């Protein structure tokens, strides 16, 4: 039994080291995904802002379809070069997910076109509470009061920094409602599909990109015509415009990849929190690099939002540590439960052998007494 105990403890230590190594790799991968998402998103916003404001290329939906098309082509090349493995799974799920993603992007652009900028920002703020509500109702997920408090502080800060005017209209409000619902469902599906079918973010992006791109390629020119009264095919493409479009498409590869990566490694709510961090960074970079107007209200809002993000990160880390500690405690209890029957069996066998011995000896003792 001593030898068995030593081997068990040594194997447990090795297992703990292995799990620790895997946990550290997961944390590094998550931090890398978050960093890549922030850097690429801020870069593409600045690039697109220059493209649309300075060069007057204002066809956002069509540009997004080109982003997805270039992303798919780059992933196809990466697949041929064996950078990742193709893992097909349920085609209906992929198709539905891809089309829904394309529709959500189109609806967000329509929401921006038919609403004021302030109301559009309110629409984006509504995505987090809507996601929390949907995950609670349909996935049984629970968010602690601490997390809810941190998210409230975050949303308050972003609201102060970005929401200015709130001009309401029936059509714009309806489009915003549809945009929020489709965006929430699409992001929840991103996380759910990766876990259910055990596919990586790259594999899911590769298979869903054609459907997203096709959806936006078909409806993009019509939506842009509706919103801008201009034809994307009639635009004068100068060398400078073409260079910025190519640059935007190249950056979009990283944006699309990091989006799927972040949602797969964390959650849709964390991705939305990260999105509001990007908004604050874009405001700051816009002021520094592009001399955008900036007020004390923007500064106050960004500070409050950053406080909310710090609280959210702290509470998430704290709860993850608690879950890890509980899991390790349950695992140790399970191991103790597995070892107890062995001890009981040994004790039981000893009792049985003693009883047998007594039964064997008792006749002899009786005979001697006789």
PDB file of C-alpha atoms in Angstrom, residues 89-103 189 193 197 204 207-215:
ATOM      1  CA  UNK A  89     -19.056  19.679 -39.346  1.00  0.00           C
ATOM      2  CA  UNK A  90     -22.799  20.211 -39.611  1.00  0.00           C
ATOM      3  CA  UNK A  91     -23.347  22.219 -42.813  1.00  0.00           C
ATOM      4  CA  UNK A  92     -26.705  23.680 -41.763  1.00  0.00           C
ATOM      5  CA  UNK A  93     -25.153  25.154 -38.640  1.00  0.00           C
ATOM      6  CA  UNK A  94     -22.306  26.718 -40.634  1.00  0.00           C
ATOM      7  CA  UNK A  95     -24.623  28.144 -43.279  1.00  0.00           C
ATOM      8  CA  UNK A  96     -27.112  29.541 -40.766  1.00  0.00           C
ATOM      9  CA  UNK A  97     -24.322  31.022 -38.680  1.00  0.00           C
ATOM     10  CA  UNK A  98     -22.616  32.628 -41.691  1.00  0.00           C
ATOM     11  CA  UNK A  99     -25.805  34.144 -43.095  1.00  0.00           C
ATOM     12  CA  UNK A 100     -26.842  35.423 -39.644  1.00  0.00           C
ATOM     13  CA  UNK A 101     -23.464  37.101 -39.192  1.00  0.00           C
ATOM     14  CA  UNK A 102     -23.787  38.785 -42.574  1.00  0.00           C
ATOM     15  CA  UNK A 103     -27.314  39.978 -41.759  1.00  0.00           C
ATOM     16  CA  UNK A 189     -23.414  31.031 -31.600  1.00  0.00           C
ATOM     17  CA  UNK A 193     -20.480  26.217 -32.042  1.00  0.00           C
ATOM     18  CA  UNK A 197     -18.330  20.785 -32.441  1.00  0.00           C
ATOM     19  CA  UNK A 204     -15.068  28.071 -37.940  1.00  0.00           C
ATOM     20  CA  UNK A 207     -16.115  27.571 -43.155  1.00  0.00           C
ATOM     21  CA  UNK A 208     -18.458  30.466 -42.358  1.00  0.00           C
ATOM     22  CA  UNK A 209     -16.621  33.200 -44.289  1.00  0.00           C
ATOM     23  CA  UNK A 210     -18.038  32.278 -47.744  1.00  0.00           C
ATOM     24  CA  UNK A 211     -21.631  32.562 -46.474  1.00  0.00           C
ATOM     25  CA  UNK A 212     -20.952  35.859 -44.704  1.00  0.00           C
ATOM     26  CA  UNK A 213     -19.170  37.262 -47.754  1.00  0.00           C
ATOM     27  CA  UNK A 214     -21.872  36.063 -50.157  1.00  0.00           C
ATOM     28  CA  UNK A 215     -24.646  37.605 -48.029  1.00  0.00           C
TER      29      UNK A 215
END
